[in-house]
Amino acid sequence: MKNRRSRNSRRKGAKEGNDAPKAPAYIKRQIPFYELLSEEGLVQIEQTTDRILAEVGLDFRGDDETVELWTKAGAEVDGERVKFPKGMLREILTTVPEEFTQHARNPEKSVQIGGNNVVMAPCYGSPFVMDPDEGRRYATIKDFENFVKMTYSTPWLHHSGGTICEPVDVPVNKRHLDMIYTHMRYSDKAFMGSITTQERAEDSIELCKVLFGQERLEKDCVILGNVNVNSPLVWDGEATKVIRTYAAANQACVIVPFILGGAMGPVTNAGAIAQSIGEAMVGCALTQLVRPGAPAILGNFLSSTALRSGSPTFGTPEPALGSMVIGQLSRRLKIPLRCSGSFTTSKLPDAQAARESTMSMLAAVQCGANFILHSAGFLDSLLSMSYEKFVMDTDFCSAMHTYLGGLPVDENSLAMDAFKEVGPGNHFFGSAHTLANYKTAYWESNIADNDSYEQWVENGSLDAQSRAKSRWKKLLEEYQKPEMDEATDEALQEYITKKKQASEDAWY
Amino acid sequence: MKNRRSRNSRRKGAKEGNDAPKAPAYIKRQIPFYELLSEEGLVQIEQTTDRILAEVGLDFRGDDETVELWTKAGAEVDGERVKFPKGMLREILTTVPEEFTQHARNPEKSVQIGGNNVVMAPCYGSPFVMDPDEGRRYATIKDFENFVKMTYSTPWLHHSGGTICEPVDVPVNKRHLDMIYTHMRYSDKAFMGSITTQERAEDSIELCKVLFGQERLEKDCVILGNVNVNSPLVWDGEATKVIRTYAAANQACVIVPFILGGAMGPVTNAGAIAQSIGEAMVGCALTQLVRPGAPAILGNFLSSTALRSGSPTFGTPEPALGSMVIGQLSRRLKIPLRCSGSFTTSKLPDAQAARESTMSMLAAVQCGANFILHSAGFLDSLLSMSYEKFVMDTDFCSAMHTYLGGLPVDENSLAMDAFKEVGPGNHFFGSAHTLANYKTAYWESNIADNDSYEQWVENGSLDAQSRAKSRWKKLLEEYQKPEMDEATDEALQEYITKKKQASEDAWY
């Protein structure tokens, strides 16, 4: 039974807390992809992508070296505008690995990205944090540390993520150092590096050399950089420099078009998908021009807009359908796919938040996403990380482990003997089959209340948010940091201290 | 473009309230089914179903006439125990219509059940109702009327349902009369009849004869009866008598095994599915013994259990996967499928409720359910109808209209001209393509708040439950009842008055 591993791991040891290492390092999916569109529809979208790339092209701003790379590769270049003859990018992309390992400092937690594998990471990029006691406030390095610790402690996130929240109490030009140190020191899971400037990307890689050893990086991927397209159809120089930096060091780039339909792309899904795939293909191809065979991930951050207000909307049906199709197209390109998990515009961890996040996360899981960023904590259109939402979402990530485990059909699960034993009109509670299987039988939530109404009232009539509050506080209380040898820790701190001393604080 | 109809209906006229008639009467799905299991797995489950039916059999208690029918049909009968030789039921089931129309008194609201059609109905059977002001309390006929009115007013439910909540202020032996009258008088959508006793089923059908005319029932289905198996593997006499009553009158039965794994079925999904399909096949086949060609629907109410407490759990991954497989098996039987929509064990319309309901409803939609009962209002493991949850759920039903509309790929949606017009670095807001498409572009929620945090605070920092409260109150305030000719109304009331006078009130 193929999915025994994840099920057993979950049941026997994978509680949130200190026994986290027993959990599976990532999920191997046992269920098929949801193939939404027919071959004909997929081909029409691909043809549109090719036409956008060849007839409209993309602008590359402030990075002559990248434009030079495109010229050499055979693109049609006119100043900043680069057009890609039909077939050119698809040819370049053949060297992108279909699957690769991102190594963690704890080898048991290295993750496999691509193919049938699913890796879940927390949210990324919120300037604010929220909880009911202190409300919405700017995030600090303490908050950042808290989320790294909780991500380490939960077995349902496989990856430590990157800028889980922005530690705005640390200078802009130095906070990447503290963030990376926090990932390295307070977790042993794989993580993401800085992408805001080329220098910070270089620092991220240098710190990895300290942690993993210089020679490791030549052969192994140990860090991911998540780089955004300036949609529609623009690549900013700082972003392409960062891509080149990661690729040159043999490290992975996640290439993410950020498209809200009606704003950075057309209001119709098919066109927005064609654009998204095209923009991502360009970024992934750039990594291959720098270093053929460097790992790359095709990103998807396609959502809808409330057209009366212009506000983004998340967890709506259109992006859920869009993810399915982007999944199909990424498989045809044979490039690992990143989708976003628990999206919502809600300002509270309420029914709206859960509704939208479930819609969004299920789409990511069903469409075949290999790396699911924003899996936990997202509120307020990504502006706020919520402590309560974080544990609600990790609970749903736990459910997704079982969901992706599929529905095994074999002699035991078909239970013919149980029917013969129990027969009409009797209960299965005490049957031999139930006794043999109940321990691994059903997913169990850490947040949901399944008690009777009366029992629930007796326990204080708590809503999901209140239960979540106890849960994250417990998770932090019980946190114990992983071991790290002292010399490495000192070397990391030394690098950081030196870098911090070398320049003035900058606050914007 | 096939899904133009539902999209346009939604945008142009289908707001909740008095313009409800402009909405589509039901959904024609434009997306594929989620085919979870391989052919091999499906065949193994079918073989297990056949073995359960042939080797274990079902008990029929207190209905000799049904046992007699099975004997004549070639079953192996020993007292109450009936075993079905391999192939027997599958042969009998070939006369079940793959698709049929349930006629509403307003012909524009007649619904097509089976095939690629999806019909959504409210919850069924809660003894309690809930709202934040009055808390949890026994439901009354006034509550029942309120839910019928709201179901009539929302374009996102296509069917008036049946026992939306139990009007416990009306005697048990008479409340079916008031419920049916309420469906008939305060709505013009299709509805469900009583199934608690044979006499009440007969009353339901007689009232339909008054409303639709006696001759209509011979050719048209105008009422559904939702009949439960006494799982595992028992059919109670009252239930089979009710099935025979509806089938004899050419009306539709929904045959619903109610299986909580570990209690009324095995703890493993494959076996529970085999049982569920088998139990439902028996009920559907019984309708064909009574009247070949009578409409029948195969029901699915398979869920999981919290094995430490024995409490049912809903909206968990296992039943979501189970629905996918039951969908596949029902299509192989060519029988329309009923699933359940917005399940939850939560006692409040909070994040837990939304999480579980979204999981459950999406599974029903993706698996190919044709009739989705419990689409709106469900809380508290079905014990309570919630006013707030009702409008939250209908909002999600609205989203499911767009979701089932799929992702059209054509010249307009591919938007090539828009890319040429807008080009790199510009916004799509004012483009010709956006202006031509924005009105039908994105699904819009009636409950979600997509405003900025600041705007949301200015508007009172309301959570989803508070917004839902305003919404249902408005829906009831704006309700206007559909026309009914006076003679029909009087004839219905006359039948009911006579029936009520003919017996003493019974309260249990």
Coordinates of C-alpha atoms in Angstrom, one line a residue, chain B:
Chain B
M1 CA -20.3 29.4 -25.7
K2 CA -22.3 26.8 -23.7
N3 CA -22.0 28.4 -20.3
R4 CA -23.2 31.8 -21.4
R5 CA -26.6 31.1 -20.2
S6 CA -25.8 30.6 -16.5
R7 CA -23.2 33.4 -16.5
N8 CA -25.5 35.9 -18.1
S9 CA -28.4 35.0 -16.0
R10 CA -26.3 35.5 -12.9
R11 CA -25.0 38.8 -13.9
K12 CA -27.9 40.5 -15.5
G13 CA -30.8 39.5 -13.3
A14 CA -30.0 36.9 -10.8
K15 CA -29.7 38.9 -7.6
E16 CA -31.3 37.4 -4.6
G17 CA -34.7 38.8 -4.0
N18 CA -37.7 39.4 -6.2
D19 CA -36.1 38.9 -9.6
A20 CA -35.3 35.3 -8.8
P21 CA -37.3 33.9 -11.8
K22 CA -34.5 35.2 -14.1
A23 CA -32.0 32.8 -12.7
P24 CA -31.3 29.4 -14.4
A25 CA -33.5 26.7 -13.1
Y26 CA -30.5 24.4 -12.6
I27 CA -26.9 24.2 -13.6
K28 CA -25.6 22.4 -16.7
R29 CA -22.0 21.5 -15.8
Q30 CA -19.3 22.5 -18.2
I31 CA -16.4 20.9 -16.3
P32 CA -15.3 17.3 -16.2
F33 CA -15.9 14.9 -13.3
Y34 CA -12.9 14.4 -11.0
E35 CA -12.1 10.7 -11.8
L36 CA -10.3 9.6 -8.7
L37 CA -10.0 5.9 -9.0
S38 CA -8.7 3.7 -11.8
E39 CA -10.8 1.2 -13.7
E40 CA -9.1 -1.6 -11.6
G41 CA -10.1 0.0 -8.3
L42 CA -13.7 0.6 -9.5
V43 CA -14.1 -3.0 -10.6
Q44 CA -12.8 -4.3 -7.2
I45 CA -15.3 -2.2 -5.4
E46 CA -18.1 -3.4 -7.7
Q47 CA -17.2 -7.0 -7.1
T48 CA -17.3 -6.4 -3.4
T49 CA -20.7 -4.9 -3.7
D50 CA -21.9 -7.9 -5.7
R51 CA -20.5 -10.2 -3.0
I52 CA -22.1 -8.3 -0.1
L53 CA -25.4 -8.5 -2.0
A54 CA -25.1 -12.2 -2.9
E55 CA -23.3 -13.6 0.2
V56 CA -24.5 -11.5 3.1
G57 CA -27.7 -10.0 1.8
L58 CA -30.1 -7.5 3.4
D59 CA -32.9 -7.8 5.9
F60 CA -36.3 -6.5 5.1
R61 CA -38.3 -6.0 8.2
G62 CA -42.1 -5.6 8.4
D63 CA -43.0 -5.5 4.8
D64 CA -44.0 -8.9 3.4
E65 CA -45.1 -7.5 0.1
T66 CA -41.6 -6.2 -0.6
V67 CA -40.1 -9.6 0.3
E68 CA -42.7 -11.2 -2.0
L69 CA -41.5 -8.9 -4.9
W70 CA -37.9 -10.0 -4.3
T71 CA -38.9 -13.6 -4.3
K72 CA -40.7 -13.2 -7.6
A73 CA -37.7 -11.3 -9.1
G74 CA -35.5 -14.3 -8.4
A75 CA -33.8 -13.3 -5.1
E76 CA -32.8 -15.9 -2.6
V77 CA -35.2 -15.3 0.3
D78 CA -34.9 -16.8 3.8
G79 CA -37.4 -15.1 6.2
E80 CA -36.4 -11.5 6.3
R81 CA -33.0 -12.1 4.8
V82 CA -32.8 -11.5 1.0
K83 CA -29.7 -12.3 -1.0
F84 CA -29.3 -11.1 -4.6
P85 CA -27.6 -13.4 -7.1
K86 CA -24.8 -11.8 -9.0
G87 CA -26.1 -9.6 -11.9
M88 CA -29.7 -9.7 -10.8
L89 CA -29.9 -6.1 -9.5
R90 CA -27.8 -4.6 -12.3
E91 CA -30.3 -6.1 -14.7
I92 CA -33.3 -4.7 -12.9
L93 CA -31.6 -1.3 -12.7
T94 CA -31.3 -0.9 -16.5
T95 CA -34.8 0.6 -16.5
V96 CA -34.0 3.5 -14.2
P97 CA -34.0 6.7 -16.2
E98 CA -30.5 8.2 -16.6
E99 CA -32.1 11.7 -16.5
F100 CA -35.6 12.9 -15.7
T101 CA -37.4 16.2 -15.1
Q102 CA -38.9 17.0 -11.8
H103 CA -41.7 19.5 -12.7
A104 CA -42.3 22.6 -10.6
R105 CA -45.6 24.4 -10.5
N106 CA -43.8 27.2 -12.3
P107 CA -42.6 25.5 -15.5
E108 CA -39.6 27.8 -15.7
K109 CA -38.3 26.2 -12.5
S110 CA -38.7 22.6 -13.4
V111 CA -35.3 20.8 -12.8
Q112 CA -33.5 18.2 -14.8
I113 CA -32.0 15.5 -12.6
G114 CA -29.2 13.3 -13.9
G115 CA -26.5 13.5 -16.6
N116 CA -24.6 16.7 -16.6
N117 CA -27.1 18.6 -14.5
V118 CA -26.8 19.9 -11.0
V119 CA -29.7 20.8 -8.7
M120 CA -29.1 22.3 -5.3
A121 CA -31.6 22.1 -2.4
P122 CA -31.4 23.4 1.2
C123 CA -30.7 21.2 4.2
Y124 CA -33.1 18.6 5.4
G125 CA -34.2 17.3 8.8
S126 CA -32.8 19.6 11.6
P127 CA -34.9 19.7 14.8
F128 CA -33.3 23.0 15.9
V129 CA -32.7 26.4 14.4
M130 CA -30.1 28.9 15.4
D131 CA -29.3 32.5 15.1
P132 CA -27.0 34.7 17.3
D133 CA -29.9 36.7 18.8
E134 CA -32.2 33.8 19.9
G135 CA -29.6 31.0 20.1
R136 CA -30.4 27.4 19.5
R137 CA -34.0 26.5 19.9
Y138 CA -36.6 24.0 18.5
A139 CA -37.7 24.8 15.0
T140 CA -41.3 25.9 14.4
I141 CA -43.5 26.1 11.4
K142 CA -42.6 29.8 11.2
D143 CA -38.9 28.9 10.9
F144 CA -39.9 26.4 8.2
E145 CA -41.8 29.0 6.3
N146 CA -38.9 31.4 6.6
F147 CA -36.5 28.9 5.1
V148 CA -38.9 28.1 2.3
K149 CA -39.3 31.8 1.6
M150 CA -35.5 32.4 1.5
T151 CA -35.0 29.3 -0.7
Y152 CA -37.6 30.7 -3.1
S153 CA -35.9 34.1 -3.1
T154 CA -32.4 32.9 -3.7
P155 CA -31.5 32.1 -7.3
W156 CA -28.7 29.8 -6.1
L157 CA -30.9 27.0 -4.8
H158 CA -33.0 25.4 -7.5
H159 CA -35.2 23.2 -5.4
S160 CA -37.3 24.0 -2.3
G161 CA -36.1 20.8 -0.5
G162 CA -38.3 18.9 2.0
T163 CA -38.2 18.9 5.8
I164 CA -35.8 21.9 5.9
C165 CA -36.3 21.9 9.6
E166 CA -38.7 20.0 11.8
P167 CA -41.7 22.2 12.8
V168 CA -42.0 20.7 16.2
D169 CA -44.9 23.0 17.2
V170 CA -47.1 21.0 14.8
P171 CA -48.3 17.5 15.7
V172 CA -46.0 14.8 14.3
N173 CA -48.8 13.1 12.4
K174 CA -50.0 16.4 10.8
R175 CA -46.9 18.5 10.2
H176 CA -46.2 16.9 6.8
L177 CA -49.4 18.6 5.6
D178 CA -48.3 22.0 6.7
M179 CA -44.8 21.5 5.3
I180 CA -46.1 20.5 1.9
Y181 CA -48.5 23.3 1.8
T182 CA -45.8 25.8 2.7
H183 CA -43.6 24.5 -0.2
M184 CA -46.5 24.7 -2.6
R185 CA -47.8 28.1 -1.5
Y186 CA -44.7 30.1 -0.6
S187 CA -42.5 28.9 -3.4
D188 CA -42.9 27.8 -6.9
K189 CA -39.9 25.6 -7.1
A190 CA -39.9 21.8 -7.1
F191 CA -40.0 20.1 -3.6
M192 CA -39.9 16.9 -1.6
G193 CA -42.7 14.9 0.1
S194 CA -43.1 13.1 3.4
I195 CA -41.4 9.7 3.9
T196 CA -42.1 9.1 7.6
T197 CA -45.1 6.8 7.0
Q198 CA -46.8 5.3 4.0
E199 CA -49.9 7.4 4.8
R200 CA -48.0 10.6 4.8
A201 CA -46.3 9.7 1.5
E202 CA -49.8 9.1 0.1
D203 CA -50.9 12.5 1.5
S204 CA -47.9 14.1 -0.3
I205 CA -48.9 12.6 -3.5
E206 CA -52.6 13.5 -3.1
L207 CA -51.7 17.1 -2.5
C208 CA -49.7 17.0 -5.7
K209 CA -52.7 15.7 -7.5
V210 CA -54.6 18.8 -6.3
L211 CA -51.8 21.1 -7.3
F212 CA -50.8 19.6 -10.7
G213 CA -54.0 17.7 -11.7
Q214 CA -54.4 13.9 -11.3
E215 CA -53.4 13.0 -14.9
R216 CA -50.1 14.9 -14.7
L217 CA -48.6 12.5 -12.2
E218 CA -49.1 9.5 -14.5
K219 CA -46.7 11.1 -17.0
D220 CA -44.6 13.6 -14.9
C221 CA -42.5 13.5 -11.8
V222 CA -43.6 16.3 -9.5
I223 CA -42.3 15.2 -6.1
L224 CA -39.3 13.4 -4.6
G225 CA -39.2 11.2 -1.5
N226 CA -35.9 10.9 0.3
V227 CA -35.8 7.5 1.9
N228 CA -33.1 6.2 4.2
V229 CA -31.7 2.7 4.4
N230 CA -31.3 1.5 8.0
S231 CA -27.6 0.9 7.5
P232 CA -26.0 -1.6 7.7
L233 CA -27.9 -3.7 5.3
V234 CA -31.4 -3.3 6.7
W235 CA -34.5 -2.0 5.1
D236 CA -37.3 -1.1 7.5
G237 CA -40.9 -1.9 6.4
E238 CA -42.1 1.7 6.6
A239 CA -39.3 2.8 4.3
T240 CA -39.9 0.2 1.7
K241 CA -43.7 0.9 1.8
V242 CA -42.9 4.5 1.2
I243 CA -40.6 3.6 -1.7
R244 CA -43.4 1.5 -3.2
T245 CA -45.9 4.3 -2.8
Y246 CA -43.8 6.9 -4.6
A247 CA -42.7 4.5 -7.3
A248 CA -46.3 3.2 -7.9
A249 CA -47.4 6.8 -8.5
N250 CA -44.5 7.3 -10.9
Q251 CA -42.7 9.7 -8.6
A252 CA -39.1 9.7 -7.7
C253 CA -37.3 8.1 -4.7
V254 CA -33.9 9.2 -3.5
I255 CA -32.4 6.1 -1.8
V256 CA -29.9 7.1 0.9
P257 CA -27.7 4.8 2.8
F258 CA -26.6 6.6 6.0
I259 CA -23.1 5.3 6.8
L260 CA -20.7 6.6 9.4
G261 CA -17.6 4.5 9.0
G262 CA -16.9 2.4 12.0
A263 CA -20.5 2.5 13.1
M264 CA -22.9 1.6 10.3
G265 CA -20.1 0.4 8.0
P266 CA -16.4 -0.5 8.0
V267 CA -13.8 2.1 8.9
T268 CA -12.1 1.8 5.5
N269 CA -13.5 3.8 2.7
A270 CA -13.4 1.2 -0.1
G271 CA -15.6 -1.2 1.9
A272 CA -18.0 1.5 3.1
I273 CA -18.4 2.6 -0.5
A274 CA -19.1 -1.0 -1.7
Q275 CA -21.8 -1.2 1.0
S276 CA -23.3 2.2 0.3
I277 CA -23.6 1.4 -3.4
G278 CA -25.1 -2.0 -2.7
E279 CA -27.7 -0.7 -0.3
A280 CA -28.7 2.1 -2.7
M281 CA -28.9 -0.4 -5.6
V282 CA -31.4 -2.5 -3.7
G283 CA -33.6 0.5 -3.0
C284 CA -33.4 1.7 -6.5
A285 CA -34.2 -1.8 -7.9
L286 CA -37.2 -2.0 -5.6
T287 CA -38.7 1.0 -7.4
Q288 CA -38.3 -0.8 -10.7
L289 CA -40.0 -3.9 -9.4
V290 CA -43.0 -1.8 -8.6
R291 CA -42.9 0.3 -11.7
P292 CA -40.2 -0.2 -14.3
G293 CA -39.1 3.2 -15.6
A294 CA -40.0 5.1 -12.4
P295 CA -37.4 7.8 -11.6
A296 CA -34.9 7.0 -8.9
I297 CA -31.8 8.6 -7.5
L298 CA -28.9 6.9 -5.9
G299 CA -28.0 8.6 -2.6
N300 CA -24.7 9.0 -0.8
F301 CA -24.4 10.0 2.8
L302 CA -21.1 8.5 3.7
S303 CA -19.0 10.1 6.5
S304 CA -16.3 9.5 9.0
T305 CA -16.3 9.2 12.8
A306 CA -14.1 10.6 15.5
L307 CA -13.1 7.2 16.8
R308 CA -12.2 8.2 20.3
S309 CA -15.7 9.7 21.0
G310 CA -17.8 7.9 18.4
S311 CA -19.0 11.3 17.2
P312 CA -19.7 11.7 13.5
T313 CA -17.3 14.0 11.6
F314 CA -18.1 15.9 8.4
G315 CA -16.2 17.8 5.7
T316 CA -13.2 15.6 6.4
P317 CA -10.9 14.2 3.6
E318 CA -12.2 10.6 3.6
P319 CA -15.8 11.3 2.6
A320 CA -14.6 13.9 0.1
L321 CA -12.6 11.1 -1.6
G322 CA -15.5 8.7 -1.1
S323 CA -17.8 11.0 -3.0
M324 CA -15.5 11.0 -6.0
V325 CA -15.6 7.2 -6.2
I326 CA -19.4 7.0 -5.6
G327 CA -19.7 9.5 -8.4
Q328 CA -17.7 7.2 -10.7
L329 CA -19.7 4.1 -9.7
S330 CA -23.1 5.8 -10.1
R331 CA -22.2 6.8 -13.7
R332 CA -21.3 3.2 -14.4
L333 CA -24.8 2.3 -13.1
K334 CA -26.3 5.2 -15.2
I335 CA -28.4 6.3 -12.2
P336 CA -28.6 10.0 -11.1
L337 CA -26.6 10.7 -8.0
R338 CA -27.5 12.6 -4.8
C339 CA -24.8 13.9 -2.6
S340 CA -24.8 16.2 0.4
G341 CA -23.5 19.7 0.3
S342 CA -22.5 21.9 3.2
F343 CA -21.8 19.5 6.0
T344 CA -20.1 20.4 9.3
T345 CA -20.0 19.5 13.0
S346 CA -19.4 23.1 14.0
K347 CA -21.9 24.6 16.4
L348 CA -21.4 28.1 14.9
P349 CA -21.1 29.6 11.4
D350 CA -17.4 30.0 12.0
A351 CA -14.1 29.1 10.3
Q352 CA -14.6 25.4 11.1
A353 CA -18.1 25.4 9.6
A354 CA -16.9 27.1 6.4
R355 CA -13.8 24.9 6.1
E356 CA -15.8 21.6 6.4
S357 CA -18.7 22.8 4.3
T358 CA -16.4 24.0 1.4
M359 CA -14.6 20.6 1.4
S360 CA -17.9 18.8 1.4
M361 CA -19.7 20.9 -1.2
L362 CA -16.7 21.0 -3.6
A363 CA -16.5 17.2 -3.4
A364 CA -20.2 16.9 -4.3
V365 CA -19.7 19.3 -7.2
Q366 CA -16.6 17.7 -8.5
C367 CA -17.8 14.1 -8.1
G368 CA -20.8 14.7 -10.4
A369 CA -23.7 14.8 -8.0
N370 CA -26.9 15.7 -9.8
F371 CA -29.0 16.5 -6.7
I372 CA -27.2 18.2 -3.8
L373 CA -29.3 18.1 -0.7
H374 CA -28.1 19.9 2.4
S375 CA -26.6 22.7 0.2
A376 CA -27.4 25.4 2.7
G377 CA -27.9 26.0 6.4
F378 CA -26.3 22.9 7.9
L379 CA -24.6 23.2 11.3
D380 CA -24.2 21.1 14.4
S381 CA -24.0 17.7 12.6
L382 CA -27.4 18.4 11.0
L383 CA -29.1 19.0 14.3
S384 CA -29.5 22.8 13.6
M385 CA -30.4 25.0 10.7
S386 CA -28.6 28.3 11.0
Y387 CA -30.0 31.4 9.4
E388 CA -26.6 32.9 9.0
K389 CA -25.1 29.7 7.6
F390 CA -28.0 29.5 5.2
V391 CA -27.0 32.7 3.4
M392 CA -23.3 31.9 3.6
D393 CA -23.9 28.6 1.9
T394 CA -26.2 30.0 -0.8
D395 CA -23.4 32.5 -1.5
F396 CA -21.1 29.5 -2.0
C397 CA -23.8 27.8 -4.2
S398 CA -23.6 31.0 -6.3
A399 CA -19.8 30.5 -6.6
M400 CA -20.4 26.9 -7.6
H401 CA -22.5 28.2 -10.6
T402 CA -19.5 30.0 -11.9
Y403 CA -17.2 27.1 -11.1
L404 CA -19.4 24.6 -12.9
G405 CA -19.5 27.0 -15.8
G406 CA -15.8 26.1 -16.4
L407 CA -13.1 27.9 -18.3
P408 CA -14.2 28.9 -21.8
V409 CA -11.5 29.1 -24.4
D410 CA -12.3 31.1 -27.5
E411 CA -11.1 34.1 -29.3
N412 CA -12.6 36.5 -26.8
S413 CA -11.3 34.8 -23.7
L414 CA -7.8 34.3 -25.1
A415 CA -7.7 38.1 -25.5
M416 CA -4.8 38.3 -28.0
D417 CA -6.0 41.7 -29.1
A418 CA -5.9 43.0 -25.6
F419 CA -2.2 42.1 -25.3
K420 CA -1.5 43.9 -28.5
E421 CA -3.5 46.9 -27.3
V422 CA -2.1 47.1 -23.7
G423 CA 1.5 45.9 -24.2
P424 CA 4.2 45.5 -21.5
G425 CA 3.9 47.6 -18.4
N426 CA 0.5 49.0 -18.8
H427 CA -2.8 48.3 -17.0
F428 CA -5.8 46.5 -18.5
F429 CA -8.4 48.5 -16.6
G430 CA -9.4 50.7 -19.5
S431 CA -8.7 48.4 -22.4
A432 CA -11.4 47.6 -25.0
H433 CA -11.3 44.0 -23.9
T434 CA -11.9 44.8 -20.3
L435 CA -14.7 47.2 -21.1
A436 CA -16.3 44.6 -23.3
N437 CA -16.0 41.8 -20.7
Y438 CA -16.0 43.2 -17.2
K439 CA -19.7 42.9 -16.5
T440 CA -19.6 39.1 -16.8
A441 CA -16.0 38.7 -15.8
Y442 CA -15.9 37.6 -12.2
W443 CA -18.1 35.9 -9.7
E444 CA -19.1 38.3 -6.9
S445 CA -19.9 37.3 -3.4
N446 CA -22.8 38.7 -1.4
I447 CA -21.1 38.0 1.9
A448 CA -17.4 38.4 1.4
D449 CA -15.7 41.7 2.4
N450 CA -13.0 42.5 -0.2
D451 CA -12.4 46.0 1.1
S452 CA -9.1 47.3 2.4
Y453 CA -8.5 46.8 6.2
E454 CA -9.0 50.6 6.8
Q455 CA -12.3 50.6 4.9
W456 CA -13.4 47.4 6.7
V457 CA -12.7 49.1 10.1
E458 CA -14.6 52.2 9.0
N459 CA -17.5 49.9 8.1
G460 CA -17.6 48.5 11.6
S461 CA -15.1 45.6 11.5
L462 CA -17.8 43.1 10.9
D463 CA -17.1 39.4 10.6
A464 CA -18.8 37.1 8.1
Q465 CA -21.5 36.1 10.6
S466 CA -22.6 39.7 11.1
R467 CA -22.8 40.4 7.4
A468 CA -24.8 37.2 6.9
K469 CA -27.2 38.3 9.6
S470 CA -28.1 41.5 7.6
R471 CA -28.3 39.4 4.5
W472 CA -31.0 36.9 5.6
K473 CA -33.0 39.6 7.3
K474 CA -33.1 41.6 4.1
L475 CA -34.0 38.5 2.1
L476 CA -37.0 37.8 4.3
E477 CA -38.1 41.5 4.4
E478 CA -38.1 41.6 0.6
Y479 CA -39.8 38.3 0.1
Q480 CA -43.0 38.4 -2.1
K481 CA -44.9 35.2 -2.5
P482 CA -45.6 33.8 -5.9
E483 CA -49.1 33.9 -7.4
M484 CA -51.4 30.9 -7.0
D485 CA -55.0 30.7 -8.3
E486 CA -57.5 30.9 -5.5
A487 CA -59.3 27.7 -6.4
T488 CA -56.2 25.6 -6.1
D489 CA -55.2 27.2 -2.9
E490 CA -58.6 26.5 -1.4
A491 CA -58.6 22.9 -2.6
L492 CA -55.2 22.4 -1.0
Q493 CA -56.4 23.9 2.3
E494 CA -59.6 21.8 2.1
Y495 CA -57.7 18.6 1.8
I496 CA -55.4 19.5 4.7
T497 CA -58.2 20.6 7.0
K498 CA -60.1 17.4 6.3
K499 CA -57.1 15.3 7.0
K500 CA -56.3 17.1 10.2
Q501 CA -59.8 16.7 11.5
A502 CA -59.8 13.0 10.7
S503 CA -57.4 12.1 13.5
E504 CA -56.2 13.2 16.9
D505 CA -53.0 15.1 17.3
A506 CA -50.0 12.8 17.9
W507 CA -46.9 14.3 19.4
Y508 CA -44.4 11.5 18.9

